[in-house]
Amino acid sequence: MIQNFASNQLAIEGAPPRFSEPLHVGRPNVCDSQRFLERVEEILERRWFTNDGPVVQEFERKICDLTGAKHCISMCNATVALEIAIRALDLRGEVILPSYTFVATAHALQWQEITPVFADIDPITCNIDPECIERLDTPRTTGIIGVHVWGRPCNTQRIESIARKRGLKVMYDAAHAFGCSHEGRMIGNFGECEVLSFHATKFLNSFEGGAIVTNNAELAEKVRLMRNFGFADYDQVIYLGTNGKMTEICAAMGLTSLEGMDDLIELNKSNYEDYGSELEGLPGIELIDYVPAEKPNYHYIVVRVDASRSPLDRDELVTVLHAENVLARKYFWPGCHRMEPYKSLFPNAYLLLPQTELRAAQMMVLPTGQSVSRTAIAGVCEIIKTALAQAKQLKRILKQKAPQARPPHVFTKTLECPPFPN
Ligand code: T4K
């Protein structure tokens, strides 16, 4: 899969791509496939496929054991889990959240006609800046959604003290943070509730899936009802609800992934360290760090490209990598405030989001996980090093190729807001 790099010519200059197959960010990890298939056999035999079956219940119990949270209510995905949590907490009016997140966090509010109010981020952690929350709070504000971006926890103490002072409810989008700890407690125990994602691309995958974890029994009960159309019993609907249920097959995958979780963390950590040592010392190239005293899941390899020090900027590096079949991603570019419908609703939001604008233009996510070997990591880093060393001539080529060189799935519409800073 990895080709020889005999000459220093890059694919963007006309050489064959370094990787013959695409190297994806977000390739799913598969743990014990035999054990998963056994579970599938059992499910088929049992003929209980969904609606709170035994595998779902076992999965939920194991999530509680691992996080220490009292209740886990599994869901079909994290987006629906966010929507249900927002509704169960009775959030309405305006809710403050970061713009630097996957668009699902904002959509879960807007879908329910609640106004997402975008706060700027702390430039170090890329998580919501608590000082901005104070500035954005209005009489219409009912809550705050913090997002533990890349699995690095928000400043929960500060957020929750602001919320207490101002009578706001706090929940967290913990889609990236399953298996991580914060101040000695596992993620899953903060705010009113936390939402996990078990999407195929996530640290723990159940094909598609999510969960709400909480220590609040009343909220847990409400969420359980809402997940199943509001049914309290046969023929008895006592609540407005939807279909947010996880299937048995998804739970079987989730359970199997849980059993392989320690190995996954070890592998992720080793990949992270390999990237770290390969990229060390490159000007303007910085791998985000995790607090080793806590328990990170090391699921994302996130590199900040500071164009004031690096000879190539983030977009240039991503274009070079794509030409080599390394499908690096620009998560989270553009920030939610530059996506529809928010771009039209709040055309001036960018004025209040300088750190979001800056980081969205700098961050690049590289492939990791089971499908990326040490040799592949060395290959990816060698491309980056070669590109930086040849930056002057590459800039000329990139300029000429600009329209064709654009990665296929990036945002191509002309933005009404001004261009990003570098
Ligand atoms: N909150 C946050 C903070 C989130 O990051 C997310 C999801 C959510 C909430 C919502 O969670 P869910 O409702 O999904 O449970 C991907 C994921 O689809 C999305 O789950 C994730 N965040 C986001 C950060 O990344 P896209 O639009 O970039 O997906 P896509 O299809 O481009 O896939 C990413 C890469 O993974 C591709 O290069 C191909 C590779 N891939 C993907 C799948 C699904 C595979 O190799 N195999 C696969 O099966 O959003």
Coordinates of C-alpha atoms and ligand atoms in Angstrom, one line a residue:
M1 CA 0.0 0.0 0.0
I2 CA 2.9 2.3 0.8
Q3 CA 5.1 3.1 -2.2
N4 CA 8.8 3.8 -2.2
F5 CA 9.8 7.4 -1.7
A6 CA 13.1 7.1 -3.7
S7 CA 13.1 10.6 -5.1
N8 CA 12.0 13.6 -3.1
Q9 CA 9.3 14.3 -5.7
L10 CA 5.8 14.7 -4.3
A11 CA 2.6 13.6 -6.0
I12 CA 1.5 17.3 -6.3
E13 CA 4.6 17.7 -8.5
G14 CA 3.7 14.7 -10.7
A15 CA 5.2 11.7 -8.9
P16 CA 2.9 8.7 -8.2
P17 CA 1.1 9.0 -4.8
R18 CA 3.0 7.7 -1.8
F19 CA 0.0 5.6 -0.8
S20 CA -1.7 3.5 -3.5
E21 CA -4.9 3.3 -1.4
P22 CA -6.5 6.2 0.4
L23 CA -5.4 6.5 4.0
H24 CA -8.5 7.7 5.9
V25 CA -9.1 9.6 9.1
G26 CA -11.9 7.8 10.8
R27 CA -11.3 4.3 9.6
P28 CA -13.3 2.2 12.1
N29 CA -11.5 0.0 14.6
V30 CA -12.7 -3.7 14.7
C31 CA -11.9 -5.5 17.9
D32 CA -12.6 -9.3 18.3
S33 CA -14.6 -10.0 15.1
Q34 CA -15.1 -13.6 16.1
R35 CA -16.7 -12.6 19.4
F36 CA -18.9 -10.1 17.5
L37 CA -20.1 -12.7 15.1
E38 CA -20.9 -15.1 18.0
R39 CA -23.0 -12.3 19.5
V40 CA -24.8 -11.8 16.1
E41 CA -25.6 -15.5 16.0
E42 CA -27.1 -15.3 19.5
I43 CA -29.2 -12.3 18.5
L44 CA -30.5 -14.1 15.4
E45 CA -31.2 -17.2 17.4
R46 CA -33.0 -15.1 20.1
R47 CA -35.1 -13.2 17.6
W48 CA -34.9 -10.0 19.6
F49 CA -33.5 -7.3 17.4
T50 CA -34.3 -4.0 19.0
N51 CA -36.5 -2.3 21.7
D52 CA -34.3 -2.5 24.8
G53 CA -33.1 -6.1 24.2
P54 CA -30.6 -8.0 26.5
V55 CA -27.5 -6.9 24.6
V56 CA -28.5 -3.2 24.7
Q57 CA -29.1 -3.6 28.5
E58 CA -25.7 -5.3 29.0
F59 CA -24.0 -2.6 26.9
E60 CA -25.7 0.1 29.1
R61 CA -24.6 -1.6 32.3
K62 CA -21.0 -1.9 31.1
I63 CA -21.0 1.9 30.2
C64 CA -22.2 2.6 33.7
D65 CA -19.5 0.4 35.2
L66 CA -16.8 2.1 33.2
T67 CA -17.9 5.7 33.7
G68 CA -19.2 5.3 37.2
A69 CA -22.3 7.2 36.1
K70 CA -25.6 5.9 37.5
H71 CA -27.6 5.8 34.3
C72 CA -26.8 5.1 30.7
I73 CA -29.5 5.3 28.0
S74 CA -28.2 4.1 24.7
M75 CA -29.4 5.7 21.5
C76 CA -29.3 5.2 17.7
N77 CA -26.7 8.0 17.4
A78 CA -25.3 11.0 19.3
T79 CA -27.3 13.5 17.3
V80 CA -30.6 12.1 18.3
A81 CA -29.2 11.7 21.9
L82 CA -28.4 15.4 21.9
E83 CA -31.8 16.3 20.7
I84 CA -33.5 14.2 23.3
A85 CA -31.2 15.5 26.1
I86 CA -31.9 19.1 25.1
R87 CA -35.7 18.4 25.1
A88 CA -35.6 16.4 28.4
L89 CA -33.8 19.3 30.1
D90 CA -36.4 21.6 28.8
L91 CA -33.9 23.9 27.1
R92 CA -35.5 26.6 25.0
G93 CA -34.9 30.2 23.9
E94 CA -31.1 30.5 23.5
V95 CA -28.4 28.0 24.4
I96 CA -24.7 28.9 24.4
L97 CA -22.3 26.4 22.8
P98 CA -19.0 26.6 20.9
S99 CA -19.0 27.1 17.1
Y100 CA -15.8 25.0 16.9
T101 CA -17.6 21.6 17.0
F102 CA -19.2 19.2 14.6
V103 CA -22.4 20.8 13.2
A104 CA -24.6 18.2 14.9
T105 CA -24.2 20.0 18.2
A106 CA -25.7 23.2 16.8
H107 CA -28.3 21.3 14.6
A108 CA -29.7 19.5 17.6
L109 CA -30.8 22.9 19.0
Q110 CA -31.9 24.5 15.8
W111 CA -33.9 21.4 14.8
Q112 CA -36.0 22.2 17.9
E113 CA -36.2 25.9 17.1
I114 CA -33.8 26.8 19.9
T115 CA -31.3 29.5 19.0
P116 CA -27.7 28.3 19.2
V117 CA -25.6 31.2 20.4
F118 CA -22.0 30.6 19.4
A119 CA -19.3 31.3 22.0
D120 CA -15.6 31.6 21.2
I121 CA -13.0 29.0 22.4
D122 CA -10.0 28.9 24.6
P123 CA -7.1 28.9 22.1
I124 CA -5.2 26.3 24.0
T125 CA -7.8 23.6 24.5
C126 CA -10.2 24.6 21.6
N127 CA -13.0 24.2 24.1
I128 CA -15.7 26.8 24.9
D129 CA -14.2 29.8 26.7
P130 CA -16.2 30.3 29.9
E131 CA -15.6 34.1 29.9
C132 CA -17.5 34.3 26.6
I133 CA -20.4 32.5 28.2
E134 CA -20.8 35.3 30.7
R135 CA -20.9 37.9 27.9
L136 CA -23.5 36.0 25.8
D137 CA -25.9 35.2 28.6
T138 CA -29.3 37.1 28.0
P139 CA -32.7 36.7 29.7
R140 CA -33.6 34.2 26.9
T141 CA -30.6 31.9 27.7
T142 CA -31.6 28.6 29.3
G143 CA -28.5 26.5 29.0
I144 CA -24.9 25.8 28.0
I145 CA -23.6 22.9 25.9
G146 CA -19.9 22.3 26.4
V147 CA -18.1 20.1 23.9
H148 CA -15.0 18.1 25.0
V149 CA -13.3 18.6 21.6
W150 CA -10.8 15.8 20.7
G151 CA -11.6 14.2 24.1
R152 CA -9.9 17.1 26.0
P153 CA -12.4 18.0 28.8
C154 CA -13.9 21.5 29.0
N155 CA -13.3 23.7 32.0
T156 CA -16.2 22.1 33.8
Q157 CA -15.6 23.8 37.1
R158 CA -15.8 27.3 35.7
I159 CA -18.7 26.5 33.3
E160 CA -20.7 25.0 36.1
S161 CA -20.0 27.8 38.5
I162 CA -21.2 30.4 35.9
A163 CA -24.3 28.2 35.3
R164 CA -25.1 28.0 39.0
K165 CA -24.7 31.8 39.4
R166 CA -27.0 32.5 36.4
G167 CA -29.5 29.7 36.8
L168 CA -28.5 27.9 33.6
K169 CA -28.5 24.1 32.9
V170 CA -25.3 22.5 31.6
M171 CA -24.9 19.5 29.4
Y172 CA -21.9 18.2 27.5
D173 CA -21.4 16.8 24.1
A174 CA -18.9 14.2 25.0
A175 CA -18.9 12.5 21.5
H176 CA -15.1 12.5 21.4
A177 CA -14.5 11.8 25.1
F178 CA -15.6 8.3 25.9
G179 CA -13.0 6.6 28.1
C180 CA -11.4 9.9 29.2
S181 CA -11.2 11.2 32.7
H182 CA -11.3 14.8 34.0
E183 CA -10.0 15.8 37.5
G184 CA -9.9 12.1 38.4
R185 CA -13.6 11.4 37.4
M186 CA -14.6 9.7 34.2
I187 CA -16.4 11.7 31.5
G188 CA -20.0 10.9 32.0
N189 CA -20.3 12.5 35.4
F190 CA -20.4 16.2 34.5
G191 CA -23.3 18.6 34.1
E192 CA -26.9 17.4 34.1
C193 CA -25.9 14.8 31.5
E194 CA -23.3 14.0 28.9
V195 CA -23.8 12.6 25.4
L196 CA -21.5 10.0 23.9
S197 CA -21.1 8.9 20.3
F198 CA -20.4 5.4 19.2
H199 CA -20.3 6.3 15.5
A200 CA -18.1 4.1 13.3
T201 CA -15.4 6.8 13.3
K202 CA -15.3 7.2 17.0
F203 CA -13.0 5.8 19.7
L204 CA -15.6 3.2 20.7
N205 CA -17.8 2.2 17.8
S206 CA -21.1 0.4 17.5
F207 CA -21.4 1.1 13.8
E208 CA -23.9 3.9 14.6
G209 CA -24.8 4.7 18.2
G210 CA -24.8 7.1 21.1
A211 CA -25.8 7.4 24.7
I212 CA -26.9 9.8 27.3
V213 CA -25.2 9.2 30.7
T214 CA -26.3 10.9 33.8
N215 CA -26.5 10.7 37.6
N216 CA -30.0 12.2 37.6
A217 CA -32.6 9.4 38.0
E218 CA -35.5 11.6 37.0
L219 CA -33.8 12.8 33.9
A220 CA -32.8 9.2 33.0
E221 CA -36.4 8.1 33.3
K222 CA -37.6 11.0 31.1
V223 CA -34.9 10.2 28.5
R224 CA -35.8 6.5 28.4
L225 CA -39.4 7.4 27.7
M226 CA -38.5 9.9 25.0
R227 CA -36.3 7.3 23.3
N228 CA -39.3 5.0 22.8
F229 CA -42.1 7.3 21.6
G230 CA -43.1 8.1 25.2
F231 CA -44.3 4.5 25.9
A232 CA -44.5 3.8 29.6
D233 CA -46.2 0.4 29.0
Y234 CA -48.1 -1.5 26.3
D235 CA -50.6 0.9 24.9
Q236 CA -49.7 3.7 27.3
V237 CA -48.0 6.8 26.0
I238 CA -47.3 9.4 28.7
Y239 CA -44.8 11.6 27.0
L240 CA -43.9 13.1 23.6
G241 CA -41.2 10.9 22.3
T242 CA -39.3 9.7 19.2
N243 CA -37.5 6.6 18.1
G244 CA -34.0 6.9 19.4
K245 CA -33.4 3.2 20.2
M246 CA -30.1 1.4 19.6
T247 CA -30.4 -2.0 17.9
E248 CA -29.1 -5.3 19.3
I249 CA -26.5 -5.6 16.5
C250 CA -25.1 -2.2 17.3
A251 CA -25.0 -3.0 21.0
A252 CA -23.1 -6.3 20.1
M253 CA -20.5 -4.2 18.2
G254 CA -20.4 -1.7 21.1
L255 CA -19.8 -4.5 23.7
T256 CA -17.1 -6.1 21.6
S257 CA -15.4 -2.7 21.1
L258 CA -15.6 -2.2 24.9
E259 CA -13.8 -5.4 25.5
G260 CA -11.0 -4.2 23.3
M261 CA -10.9 -0.7 24.6
D262 CA -7.6 -1.0 26.6
D263 CA -5.8 -2.3 23.6
L264 CA -7.2 0.6 21.5
I265 CA -6.0 3.2 24.0
E266 CA -2.6 1.6 23.9
L267 CA -2.5 1.6 20.2
N268 CA -3.8 5.2 19.9
K269 CA -1.2 6.3 22.4
S270 CA 1.6 4.6 20.5
N271 CA 0.5 6.1 17.2
Y272 CA 0.3 9.5 18.9
E273 CA 3.8 9.1 20.3
D274 CA 5.1 8.1 16.8
Y275 CA 3.6 11.1 15.2
G276 CA 5.0 13.2 18.0
S277 CA 8.5 12.1 17.6
E278 CA 8.4 12.2 13.7
L279 CA 7.0 15.8 13.7
E280 CA 9.1 17.1 16.6
G281 CA 11.0 20.3 15.9
L282 CA 9.2 21.3 12.6
P283 CA 8.6 25.0 12.7
G284 CA 4.9 25.9 13.2
I285 CA 3.8 22.3 13.4
E286 CA 2.5 21.3 16.7
L287 CA 0.7 18.1 17.8
I288 CA -2.0 18.9 20.4
D289 CA -1.2 17.5 23.8
Y290 CA -3.2 15.5 26.2
V291 CA -2.8 15.7 30.0
P292 CA -1.1 12.4 30.8
A293 CA -2.2 12.6 34.5
E294 CA -5.7 12.2 33.2
K295 CA -6.9 9.3 31.1
P296 CA -7.1 10.4 27.5
N297 CA -8.3 8.1 24.7
Y298 CA -5.7 9.5 22.2
H299 CA -8.3 8.9 19.5
Y300 CA -7.4 11.9 17.4
I301 CA -4.1 13.0 15.9
V302 CA -4.6 16.8 15.7
V303 CA -1.9 19.0 14.3
R304 CA -1.9 22.8 14.5
V305 CA -0.2 24.4 11.6
D306 CA 0.8 28.0 12.5
A307 CA 1.3 29.7 9.2
S308 CA 3.2 32.5 10.8
R309 CA 6.0 30.0 11.5
S310 CA 5.4 27.1 9.1
P311 CA 6.5 27.6 5.5
L312 CA 3.2 26.0 4.3
D313 CA -0.2 26.7 5.7
R314 CA -2.8 24.1 6.8
D315 CA -4.7 24.1 3.5
E316 CA -1.5 23.8 1.5
L317 CA -0.4 20.8 3.6
V318 CA -3.8 19.2 3.3
T319 CA -3.7 19.6 -0.5
V320 CA -0.2 18.0 -0.6
L321 CA -1.3 15.1 1.6
H322 CA -4.5 14.5 -0.4
A323 CA -2.5 14.2 -3.6
E324 CA -0.5 11.4 -1.8
N325 CA -3.8 9.7 -0.9
V326 CA -3.5 10.7 2.8
L327 CA -7.0 12.1 3.4
A328 CA -6.2 14.4 6.2
R329 CA -9.3 16.4 7.5
K330 CA -9.8 20.0 8.5
Y331 CA -12.0 19.4 11.5
F332 CA -13.7 21.7 12.4
W333 CA -13.5 23.9 9.4
P334 CA -15.5 26.0 8.8
G335 CA -16.9 26.7 12.2
C336 CA -20.7 26.1 12.5
H337 CA -21.3 29.8 12.2
R338 CA -20.0 29.6 8.6
M339 CA -22.4 26.8 7.7
E340 CA -26.0 27.0 6.8
P341 CA -28.4 27.9 8.3
Y342 CA -26.2 29.7 10.8
K343 CA -24.3 31.7 8.2
S344 CA -27.5 33.3 6.9
L345 CA -29.0 33.7 10.3
F346 CA -26.0 35.2 12.0
P347 CA -23.8 36.7 9.2
N348 CA -21.7 38.7 11.7
A349 CA -21.1 36.0 14.2
Y350 CA -17.5 35.7 13.0
L351 CA -16.8 39.1 14.6
L352 CA -17.2 37.6 18.1
L353 CA -15.3 34.4 17.3
P354 CA -11.6 35.3 16.6
Q355 CA -10.1 32.3 18.2
T356 CA -12.6 30.0 16.5
E357 CA -11.7 31.5 13.2
L358 CA -8.0 31.2 13.8
R359 CA -8.1 27.6 15.0
A360 CA -10.5 26.4 12.3
A361 CA -8.0 27.7 9.8
Q362 CA -5.0 25.9 11.5
M363 CA -6.1 22.4 12.6
M364 CA -5.5 19.3 10.6
V365 CA -6.5 15.8 11.7
L366 CA -4.3 12.9 10.5
P367 CA -5.0 9.1 10.1
T368 CA -4.6 6.8 13.1
G369 CA -6.2 3.7 14.6
Q370 CA -5.8 0.0 13.7
S371 CA -5.5 0.6 10.0
V372 CA -2.5 2.8 10.2
S373 CA 0.9 1.1 10.6
R374 CA 4.1 2.6 12.1
T375 CA 5.5 2.6 8.5
A376 CA 2.4 4.5 7.3
I377 CA 2.8 7.1 10.1
A378 CA 6.5 7.5 9.1
G379 CA 5.3 7.9 5.5
V380 CA 2.8 10.6 6.3
C381 CA 5.3 12.5 8.3
E382 CA 7.9 12.2 5.6
I383 CA 5.5 13.8 3.2
I384 CA 5.0 16.7 5.6
K385 CA 8.7 17.1 6.1
T386 CA 9.5 16.9 2.4
A387 CA 6.7 19.4 1.6
L388 CA 7.9 21.9 4.2
A389 CA 11.5 21.6 2.9
Q390 CA 10.3 22.3 -0.6
A391 CA 7.8 24.9 0.4
K392 CA 8.9 27.6 -2.0
Q393 CA 8.5 25.6 -5.2
L394 CA 5.4 23.9 -3.9
K395 CA 3.7 27.2 -3.3
R396 CA 4.1 28.0 -7.0
I397 CA 2.7 24.7 -8.1
L398 CA -0.2 24.9 -5.6
K399 CA -1.1 28.3 -6.8
Q400 CA -1.2 27.1 -10.4
K401 CA -3.3 24.0 -9.5
A402 CA -5.5 25.8 -7.0
P403 CA -9.0 24.9 -8.4
Q404 CA -8.1 21.3 -9.3
A405 CA -6.0 20.6 -6.2
R406 CA -9.0 21.4 -3.9
P407 CA -9.8 18.2 -1.9
P408 CA -13.1 16.8 -3.1
H409 CA -15.3 17.2 -0.1
V410 CA -14.3 20.6 1.2
F411 CA -16.6 23.5 1.3
T412 CA -16.6 25.0 -2.2
K413 CA -19.2 27.7 -2.1
T414 CA -18.0 31.3 -1.9
L415 CA -18.3 32.5 1.7
E416 CA -20.1 35.7 2.4
C417 CA -17.9 36.3 5.4
P418 CA -14.4 37.7 4.9
P419 CA -11.6 35.1 4.4
F420 CA -10.0 33.3 7.3
P421 CA -7.0 34.8 9.0
N422 CA -3.7 32.9 8.8
Ligands
T4K1 N1 -20.8 15.9 18.4 C1 -19.6 15.9 17.9 C2 -18.6 16.7 18.6 C3 -19.2 15.1 16.9 O1 -17.9 15.1 16.4 C4 -20.2 14.3 16.3 C5 -19.8 13.4 15.1 C6 -21.5 14.3 16.8 C7 -21.8 15.1 17.8 C8 -22.6 13.5 16.2 O2 -22.4 12.1 16.4 P1 -23.2 11.0 15.6 O3 -24.6 11.4 15.5 O4 -22.5 10.8 14.3 O5 -23.1 9.7 16.5 C9 -17.6 12.3 10.8 C10 -18.5 11.4 11.5 O6 -19.5 10.9 10.6 C11 -19.2 12.0 12.7 O7 -19.8 11.0 13.5 C12 -18.2 12.8 13.5 N2 -18.7 13.5 14.6 C13 -17.3 13.7 12.7 C14 -16.3 14.4 13.4 O8 -16.7 13.0 11.6 P2 -17.8 13.3 8.4 O9 -18.9 14.0 7.8 O10 -16.5 13.9 8.4 O11 -17.9 11.7 8.0 P3 -17.2 11.0 6.7 O12 -18.3 10.2 6.1 O13 -16.5 12.0 5.9 O14 -16.2 10.0 7.4 C15 -15.0 10.4 8.0 C16 -13.9 9.5 7.4 O15 -14.0 8.2 8.0 C17 -13.8 9.4 5.9 O16 -12.6 9.8 5.5 C18 -14.0 7.9 5.6 C19 -13.8 7.2 7.0 N3 -14.8 6.2 7.2 C20 -16.1 6.5 7.6 C21 -17.0 5.6 7.8 C22 -18.4 6.0 8.3 C23 -14.5 4.9 7.0 O17 -13.4 4.6 6.6 N4 -15.4 3.9 7.3 C24 -16.7 4.2 7.7 O18 -17.5 3.3 7.9 O19 -18.3 13.1 10.0

